[in-house]
XYZ file of C-alpha atoms in Angstrom:
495
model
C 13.497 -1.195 10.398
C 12.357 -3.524 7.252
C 10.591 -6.629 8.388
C 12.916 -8.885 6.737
C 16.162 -7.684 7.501
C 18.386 -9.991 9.383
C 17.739 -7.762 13.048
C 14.175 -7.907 12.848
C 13.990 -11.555 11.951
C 16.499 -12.700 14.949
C 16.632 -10.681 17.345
C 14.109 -7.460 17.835
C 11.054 -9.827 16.918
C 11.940 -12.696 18.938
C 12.801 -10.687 22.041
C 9.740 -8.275 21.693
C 7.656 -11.240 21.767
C 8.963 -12.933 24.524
C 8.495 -9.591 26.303
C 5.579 -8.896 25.131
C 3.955 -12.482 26.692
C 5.883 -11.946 29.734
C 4.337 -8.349 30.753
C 1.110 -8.304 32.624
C -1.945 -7.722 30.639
C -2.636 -4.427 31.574
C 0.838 -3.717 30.571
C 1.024 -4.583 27.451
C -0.208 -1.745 25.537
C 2.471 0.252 27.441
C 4.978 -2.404 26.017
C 4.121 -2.319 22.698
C 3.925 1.713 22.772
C 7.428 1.958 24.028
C 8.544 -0.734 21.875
C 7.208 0.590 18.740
C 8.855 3.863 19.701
C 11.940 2.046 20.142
C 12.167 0.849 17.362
C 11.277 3.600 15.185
C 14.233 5.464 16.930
C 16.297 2.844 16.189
C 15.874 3.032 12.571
C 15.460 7.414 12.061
C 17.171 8.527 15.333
C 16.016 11.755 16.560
C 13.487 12.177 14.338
C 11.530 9.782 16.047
C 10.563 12.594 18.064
C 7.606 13.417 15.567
C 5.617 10.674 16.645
C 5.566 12.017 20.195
C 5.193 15.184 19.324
C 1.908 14.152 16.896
C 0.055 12.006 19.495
C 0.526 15.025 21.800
C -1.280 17.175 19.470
C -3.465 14.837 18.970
C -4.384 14.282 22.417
C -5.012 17.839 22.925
C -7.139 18.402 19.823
C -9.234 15.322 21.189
C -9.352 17.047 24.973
C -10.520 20.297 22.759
C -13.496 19.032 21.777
C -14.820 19.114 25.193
C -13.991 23.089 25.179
C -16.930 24.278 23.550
C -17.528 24.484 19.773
C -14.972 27.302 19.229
C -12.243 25.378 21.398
C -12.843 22.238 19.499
C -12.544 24.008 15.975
C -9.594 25.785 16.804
C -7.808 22.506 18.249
C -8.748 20.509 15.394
C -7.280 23.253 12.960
C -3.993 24.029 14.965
C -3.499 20.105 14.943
C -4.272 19.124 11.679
C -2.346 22.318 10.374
C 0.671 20.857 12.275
C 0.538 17.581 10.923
C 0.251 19.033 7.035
C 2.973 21.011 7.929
C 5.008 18.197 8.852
C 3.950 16.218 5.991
C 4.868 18.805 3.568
C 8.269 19.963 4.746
C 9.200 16.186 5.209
C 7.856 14.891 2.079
C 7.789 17.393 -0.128
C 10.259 20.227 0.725
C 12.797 18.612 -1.615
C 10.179 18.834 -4.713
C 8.946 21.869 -3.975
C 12.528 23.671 -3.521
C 13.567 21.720 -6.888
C 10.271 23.330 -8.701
C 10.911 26.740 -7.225
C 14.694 26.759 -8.840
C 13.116 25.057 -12.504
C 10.975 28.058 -11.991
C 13.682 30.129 -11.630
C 15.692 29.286 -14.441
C 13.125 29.537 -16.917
C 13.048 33.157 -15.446
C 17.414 33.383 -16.266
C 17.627 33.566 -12.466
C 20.156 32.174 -10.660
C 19.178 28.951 -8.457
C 18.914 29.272 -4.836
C 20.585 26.858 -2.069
C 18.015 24.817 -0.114
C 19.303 22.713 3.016
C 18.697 18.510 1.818
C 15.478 17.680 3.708
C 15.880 13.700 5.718
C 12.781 11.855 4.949
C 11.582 9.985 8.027
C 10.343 6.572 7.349
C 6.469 5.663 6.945
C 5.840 9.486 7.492
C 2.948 9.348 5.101
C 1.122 6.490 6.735
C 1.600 7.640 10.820
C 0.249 11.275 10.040
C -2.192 9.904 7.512
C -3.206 8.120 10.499
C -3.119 11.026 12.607
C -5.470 12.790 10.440
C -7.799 10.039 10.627
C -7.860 10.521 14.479
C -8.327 13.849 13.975
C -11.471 13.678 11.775
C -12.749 10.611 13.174
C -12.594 12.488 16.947
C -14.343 15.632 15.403
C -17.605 13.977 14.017
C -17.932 11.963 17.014
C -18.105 15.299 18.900
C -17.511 15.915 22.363
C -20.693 13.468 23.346
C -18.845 10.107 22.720
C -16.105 11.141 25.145
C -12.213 11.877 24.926
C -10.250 9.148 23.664
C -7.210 8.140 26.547
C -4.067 9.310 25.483
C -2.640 5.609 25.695
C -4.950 4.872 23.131
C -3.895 7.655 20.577
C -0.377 6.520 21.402
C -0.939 2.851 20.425
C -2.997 3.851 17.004
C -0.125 6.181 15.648
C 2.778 4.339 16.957
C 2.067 0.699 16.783
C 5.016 -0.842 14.701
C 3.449 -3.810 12.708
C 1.550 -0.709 10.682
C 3.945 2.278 11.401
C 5.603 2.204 8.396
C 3.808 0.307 5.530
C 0.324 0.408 7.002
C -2.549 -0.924 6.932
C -4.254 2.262 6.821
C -6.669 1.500 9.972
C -8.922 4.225 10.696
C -8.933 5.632 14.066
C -13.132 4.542 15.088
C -12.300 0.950 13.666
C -8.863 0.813 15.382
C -10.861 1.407 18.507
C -13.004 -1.475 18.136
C -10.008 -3.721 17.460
C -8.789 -2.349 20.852
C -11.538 -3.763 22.605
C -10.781 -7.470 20.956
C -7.027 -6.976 21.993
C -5.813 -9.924 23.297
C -3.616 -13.108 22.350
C -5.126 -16.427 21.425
C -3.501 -19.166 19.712
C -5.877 -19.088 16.918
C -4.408 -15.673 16.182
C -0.507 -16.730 16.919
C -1.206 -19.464 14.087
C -2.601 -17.456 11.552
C -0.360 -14.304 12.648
C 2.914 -16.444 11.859
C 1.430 -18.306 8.347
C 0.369 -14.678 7.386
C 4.196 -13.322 7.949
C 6.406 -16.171 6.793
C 3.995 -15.735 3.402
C 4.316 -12.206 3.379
C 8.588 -12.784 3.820
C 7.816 -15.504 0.902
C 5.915 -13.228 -1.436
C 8.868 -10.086 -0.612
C 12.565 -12.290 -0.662
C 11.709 -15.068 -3.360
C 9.323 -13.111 -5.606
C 9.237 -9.163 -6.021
C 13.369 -9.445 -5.105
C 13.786 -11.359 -8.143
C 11.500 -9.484 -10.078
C 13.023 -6.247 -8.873
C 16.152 -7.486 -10.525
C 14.271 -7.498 -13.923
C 12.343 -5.105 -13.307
C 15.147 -1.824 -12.201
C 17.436 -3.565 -14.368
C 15.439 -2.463 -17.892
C 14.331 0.801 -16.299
C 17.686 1.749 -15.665
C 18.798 1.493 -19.250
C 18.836 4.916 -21.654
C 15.509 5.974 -23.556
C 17.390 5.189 -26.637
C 18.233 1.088 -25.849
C 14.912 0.511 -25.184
C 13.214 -1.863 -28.062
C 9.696 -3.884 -28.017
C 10.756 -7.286 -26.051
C 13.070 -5.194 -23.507
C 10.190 -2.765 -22.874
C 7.543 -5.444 -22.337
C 9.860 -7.649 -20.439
C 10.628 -4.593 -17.921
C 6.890 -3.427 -17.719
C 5.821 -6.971 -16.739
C 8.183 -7.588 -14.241
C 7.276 -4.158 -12.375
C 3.643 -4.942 -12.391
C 3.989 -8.408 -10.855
C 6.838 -6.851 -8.539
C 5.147 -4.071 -6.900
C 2.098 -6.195 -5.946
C 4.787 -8.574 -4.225
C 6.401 -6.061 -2.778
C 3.368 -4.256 -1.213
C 0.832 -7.246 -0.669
C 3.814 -9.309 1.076
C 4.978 -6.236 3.451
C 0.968 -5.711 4.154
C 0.996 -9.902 4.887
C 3.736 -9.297 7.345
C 2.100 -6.202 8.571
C -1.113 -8.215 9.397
C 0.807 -11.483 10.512
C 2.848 -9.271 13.226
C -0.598 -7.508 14.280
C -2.641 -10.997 14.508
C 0.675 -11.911 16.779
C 0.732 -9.199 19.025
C -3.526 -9.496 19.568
C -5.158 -7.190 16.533
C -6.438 -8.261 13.551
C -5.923 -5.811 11.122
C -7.882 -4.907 7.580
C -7.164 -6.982 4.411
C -5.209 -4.472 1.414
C -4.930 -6.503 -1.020
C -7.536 -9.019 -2.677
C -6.280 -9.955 -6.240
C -6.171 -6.687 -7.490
C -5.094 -7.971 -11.310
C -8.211 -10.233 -11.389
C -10.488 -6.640 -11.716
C -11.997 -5.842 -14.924
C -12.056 -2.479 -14.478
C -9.760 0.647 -13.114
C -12.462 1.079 -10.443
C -12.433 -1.978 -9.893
C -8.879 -2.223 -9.794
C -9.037 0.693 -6.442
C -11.425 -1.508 -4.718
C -8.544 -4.189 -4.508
C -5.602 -2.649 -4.225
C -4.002 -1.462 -1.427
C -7.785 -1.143 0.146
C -7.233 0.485 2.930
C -5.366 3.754 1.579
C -8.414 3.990 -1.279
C -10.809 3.867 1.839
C -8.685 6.296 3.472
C -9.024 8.773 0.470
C -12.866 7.980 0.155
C -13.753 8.576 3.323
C -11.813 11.846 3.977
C -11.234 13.460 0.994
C -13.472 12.079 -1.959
C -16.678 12.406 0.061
C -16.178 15.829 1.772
C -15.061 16.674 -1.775
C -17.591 15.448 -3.608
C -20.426 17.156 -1.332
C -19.226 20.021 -0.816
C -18.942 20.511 -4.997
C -22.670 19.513 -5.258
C -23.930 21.645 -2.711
C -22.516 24.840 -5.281
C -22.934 23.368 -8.083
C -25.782 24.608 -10.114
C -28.977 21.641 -9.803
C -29.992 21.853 -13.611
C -27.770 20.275 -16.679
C -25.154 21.887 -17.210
C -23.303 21.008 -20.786
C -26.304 17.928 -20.913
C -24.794 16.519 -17.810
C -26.417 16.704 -13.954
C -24.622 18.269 -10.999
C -23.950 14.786 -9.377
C -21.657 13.681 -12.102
C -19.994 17.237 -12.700
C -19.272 17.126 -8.428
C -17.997 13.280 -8.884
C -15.864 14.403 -11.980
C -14.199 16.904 -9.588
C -13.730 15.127 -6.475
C -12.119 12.376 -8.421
C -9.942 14.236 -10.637
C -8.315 15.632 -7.362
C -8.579 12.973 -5.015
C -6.117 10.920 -7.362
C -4.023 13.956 -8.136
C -3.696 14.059 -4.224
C -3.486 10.148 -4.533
C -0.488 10.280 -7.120
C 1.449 12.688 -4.647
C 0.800 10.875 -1.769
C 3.194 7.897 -3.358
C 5.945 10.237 -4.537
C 6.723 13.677 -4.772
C 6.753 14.005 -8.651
C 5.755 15.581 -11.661
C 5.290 11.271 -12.254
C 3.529 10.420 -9.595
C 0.997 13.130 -10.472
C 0.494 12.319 -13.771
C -0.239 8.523 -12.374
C -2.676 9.779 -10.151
C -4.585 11.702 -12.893
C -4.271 8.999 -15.651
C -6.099 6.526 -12.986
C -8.517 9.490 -12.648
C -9.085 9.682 -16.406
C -10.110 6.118 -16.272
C -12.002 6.157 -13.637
C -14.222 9.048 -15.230
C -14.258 7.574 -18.426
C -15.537 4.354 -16.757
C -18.184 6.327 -14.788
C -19.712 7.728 -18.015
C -20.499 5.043 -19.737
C -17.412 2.764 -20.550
C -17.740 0.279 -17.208
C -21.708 -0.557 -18.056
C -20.222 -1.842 -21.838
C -17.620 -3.471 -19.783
C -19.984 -5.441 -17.575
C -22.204 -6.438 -20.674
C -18.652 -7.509 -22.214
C -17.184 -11.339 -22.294
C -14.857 -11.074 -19.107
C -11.984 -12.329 -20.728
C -11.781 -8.579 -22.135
C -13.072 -6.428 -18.691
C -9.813 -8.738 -17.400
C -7.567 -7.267 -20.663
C -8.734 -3.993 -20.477
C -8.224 -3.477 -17.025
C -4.730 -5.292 -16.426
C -3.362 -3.338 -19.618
C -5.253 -0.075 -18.441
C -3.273 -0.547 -14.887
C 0.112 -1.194 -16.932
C 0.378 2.105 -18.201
C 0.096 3.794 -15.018
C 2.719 1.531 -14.058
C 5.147 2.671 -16.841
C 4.006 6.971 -15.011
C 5.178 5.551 -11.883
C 8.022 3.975 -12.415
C 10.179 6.396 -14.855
C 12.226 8.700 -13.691
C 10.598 11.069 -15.925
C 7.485 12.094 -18.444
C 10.292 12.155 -20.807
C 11.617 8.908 -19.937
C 7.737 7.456 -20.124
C 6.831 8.920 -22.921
C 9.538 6.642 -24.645
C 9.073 3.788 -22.804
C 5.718 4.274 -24.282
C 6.896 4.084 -27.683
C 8.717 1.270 -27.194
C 6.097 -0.879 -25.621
C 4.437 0.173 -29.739
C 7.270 -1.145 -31.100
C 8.738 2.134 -31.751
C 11.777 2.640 -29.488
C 15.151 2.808 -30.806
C 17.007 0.048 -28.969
C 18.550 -2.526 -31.907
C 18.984 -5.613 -29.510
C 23.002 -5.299 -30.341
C 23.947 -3.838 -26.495
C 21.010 -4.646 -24.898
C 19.135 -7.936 -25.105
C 16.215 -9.967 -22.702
C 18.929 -12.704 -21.874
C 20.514 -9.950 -19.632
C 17.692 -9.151 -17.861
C 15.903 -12.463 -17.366
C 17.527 -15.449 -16.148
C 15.617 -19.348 -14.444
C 15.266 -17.369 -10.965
C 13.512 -14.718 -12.903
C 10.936 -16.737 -14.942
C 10.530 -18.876 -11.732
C 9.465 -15.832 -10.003
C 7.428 -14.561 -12.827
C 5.564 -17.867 -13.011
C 4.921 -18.390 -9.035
C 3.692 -14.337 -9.041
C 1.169 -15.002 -12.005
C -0.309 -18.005 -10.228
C -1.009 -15.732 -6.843
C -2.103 -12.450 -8.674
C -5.654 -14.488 -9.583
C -7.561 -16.346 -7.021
C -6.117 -20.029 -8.218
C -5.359 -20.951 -4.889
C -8.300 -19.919 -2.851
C -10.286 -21.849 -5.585
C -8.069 -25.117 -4.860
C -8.367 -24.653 -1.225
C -12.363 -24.292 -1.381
C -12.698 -27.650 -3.580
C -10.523 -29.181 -1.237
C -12.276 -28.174 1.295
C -15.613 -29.628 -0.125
C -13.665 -32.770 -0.634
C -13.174 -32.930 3.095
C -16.536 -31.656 4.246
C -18.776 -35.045 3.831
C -16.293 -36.788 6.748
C -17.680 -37.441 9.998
C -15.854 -36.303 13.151
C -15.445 -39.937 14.618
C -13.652 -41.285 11.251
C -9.675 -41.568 10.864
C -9.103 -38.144 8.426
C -5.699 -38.730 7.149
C -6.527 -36.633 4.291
C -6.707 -33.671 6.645
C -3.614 -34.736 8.741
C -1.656 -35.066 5.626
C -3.285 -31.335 4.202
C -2.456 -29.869 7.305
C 1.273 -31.624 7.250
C 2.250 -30.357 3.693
C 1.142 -26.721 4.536
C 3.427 -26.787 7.832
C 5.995 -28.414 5.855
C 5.562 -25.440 2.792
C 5.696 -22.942 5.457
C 9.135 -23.871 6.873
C 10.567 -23.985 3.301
C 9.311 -20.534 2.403
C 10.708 -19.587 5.957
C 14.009 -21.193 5.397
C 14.480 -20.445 1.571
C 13.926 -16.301 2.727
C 15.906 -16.924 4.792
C 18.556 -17.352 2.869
C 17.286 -14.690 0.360
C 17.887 -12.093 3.015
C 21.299 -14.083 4.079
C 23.213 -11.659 1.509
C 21.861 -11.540 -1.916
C 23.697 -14.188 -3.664
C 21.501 -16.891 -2.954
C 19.215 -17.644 -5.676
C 16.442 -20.237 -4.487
C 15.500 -21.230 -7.966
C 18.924 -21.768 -9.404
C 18.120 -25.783 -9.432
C 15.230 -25.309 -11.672
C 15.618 -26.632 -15.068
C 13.680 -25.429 -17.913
């Protein structure tokens, strides 16, 4: 269920929180288990039975570890096997089946029939997750002790990150366990950090989405310079809306319900580099691959790689030239299963090695003005891999953006595509892609800091006024948003 659909908003969140403060302490993480599950049926049906079915397995893998060093190999294989396996048929059985018959026909054989796999919703963050418990129970080793089965239950299936994450891993999750409790600081900042997340998701990437699918949707052949540019700009700033706001909401409804959960997005189009770029965007799911498949990766390479030069470079960069090169191939699959989303993940790749062997030190030395350029146009063309429906499709999207498309401007034209909501959008999603605001909010706050306590601070009383007061309007203006569609919030703007 999407966190800003009408259901969530007035009814399932109001009543799970009233129940939720009701329950008895100890109770709670039962009630938010069984709610979470509850909800997840309510949105896939019987294929909420996975989730179950995962923390089971991983409850016994976690038991195995206490069965001797061949018991808790084989557990850890059996479960992690199981939840590739569910990954894969889930997530990728469609692709794969499509390859297979595109395999086929270049053969001249006949295609075969292949029953439509359902894809259950945030499938790749809960057994992401569960792999996480999985490796983070195996190098603790059967000294730290078996993790309670309530536990497991809560880290796979607790709903604020079920679907859209943050990627918390298992060991931290586990300290955030032992914090869990409601406070009123965190029921403040829990319900600023949502109604901003709703903000950023109905008024912004919606009406950049508009733009945005709107000139990606038209035939390679209508595409022309302004079109292409237009559509490429309005994707960039929408996705970050789209994923930073759910990830606000995500961390709002965790701070609510007692956890404060990871930051995943810190300005990501203020880097001035592509490795930069990983380091703020969506942060927890580049930890994620870091720490369990980069690193493994990487040492694993060096330790049979020869130690000398080989080709005039040393074993270290030859194993980090690997492990990256399939740690975003793995990357660009984990968002989509595409031909697309793989040649995203390996374009980011190319980058990043390029960066690595020399390019980010000129960079660094570089007026940052042009690390900033470099980087946000670098990041653009991976966006233009992961949004087309095809390499074909990029490729002339490409061309376009060079001012070589075909489009003549006669059919197709930027006034259809870009209206006042749009352009309000755009210009309230380029202020909050750099850090303006947390740079007004710190001198403000230095403005404020000389007052003593015992003095009348109306300043403050009227700072802390307008932000209530800007909170309820982005509440009631998404709202509204959500109320059906029609309602455009900017429509009053003139320009």
């Amino acid at each position: 269920m999407a966190f800003n659909s009408y259901a969530f908003l007035f009814l399932v969140l109001p009543l799970a929180l009233a129940l939720f403060l009701l329950a008895p302490p100890r109770l709670r993480r039962v009630f938010l288990v069984t709610a979470s599950l509850f909800l997840y049926y309510w949105s896939e049906g019987p294929y909420a039975a996975i989730l179950p079915v995962v923390v089971l397995a991983l409850y016994l893998a976690a038991r195995a570890n206490g069965w001797g060093r061949r018991g808790g190999r084989a557990g850890f294989a059996l479960a992690l096997a199981l939840t590739l396996l569910l990954l894969v048929y889930f997530k990728y059985g469609g692709f794969l089946a499509a390859s297979f018959n595109s395999l086929r026909a270049f053969l001249a054989l006949p295609p075969l029939r292949f029953k439509q796999v359902h894809l259950p919703l945030g499938i790749s963050f809960f057994l992401f997750s569960a792999i996480s418990c999985l490796v983070d129970c195996r190098r603790a080793g059967a000294g730290a002790g078996r993790p309670r089965l309530a536990s497991i239950a809560l880290y796979v299936t607790f709903f604020p990150k079920l679907l859209t994450g943050p990627l918390v891993p298992f060991r931290r999750f586990a300290e955030m366990e032992a914090g869990f409790g409601v406070t009123a600081p965190r029921l403040r900042a829990g319900i600023r950090r949502f109604v901003m997340g709703l903000g950023k998701k109905a008024l912004v990437a919606d009406a950049l989405a508009r733009a945005a699918n709107g000139v990606f949707s038209l035939p390679a052949g209508e595409l022309d310079l302004g079109l292409a540019w237009i559509g490429l700009a309005a994707f960039a700033l929408q996705i970050y809306f789209d994923f930073s706001g759910y990830s606000d909401m995500a961390i709002g409804l965790g701070a609510i319900f007692g956890f404060d959960l990871p930051e995943n997005f810190r300005h990501p189009y203020w880097a001035r580099s592509v490795r930069e770029f990983w380091t703020r965007w969506h942060i927890t799911l580049s930890q994620w691959f870091r720490d369990y498949i980069f690193l493994p990766l990487a040492y694993r390479l060096l330790g049979r790689l020869p130690q000398e030069r080989y080709l005039g470079v040393r074993a270290e960069s030859w194993s980090y030239a690997g492990a990256t090169t399939l740690t975003m191939l793995l990357c660009g699959f984990w968002h989509g299963a595409g031909w697309g989303f793989a040649l995203w993940g390996l374009y980011h790749a190319a980058f990043m090695l390029l960066e690595h062997f020399g390019w980010e030190k000129r960079l660094k030395r570089a007026p940052r003005p042009w690390g900033h350029l470099y980087a946000m146009l670098a990041v653009a063309g991976g966006w233009v891999l992961f949004r087309s429906p095809s390499p074909a499709y990029a490729g002339a999207f490409f061309r376009a953006l060079l001012g070589l498309g075909r489009g003549s401007g006669a059919l197709y034209f930027p006034a259809l595509f870009v209206d006042r909501e749009v352009l309000a959008a755009a210009a309230v999603a380029l202020a909050g892609s750099v850090p303006l605001l947390p740079w007004l909010g710190e001198r403000i706050r230095r403005l404020l800091a000389p007052w003593r306590p015992g003095r009348p601070r109306l300043a403050a009383s009227a700072l802390a006024a307008a932000r209530l007061a800007f909170l309820a309007l982005v509440a009631a203006l998404s709202t509204l948003a959500i109320a059906g569609g029609s309602y455009q919030p900017f429509l009053y703007l003139r320009f």
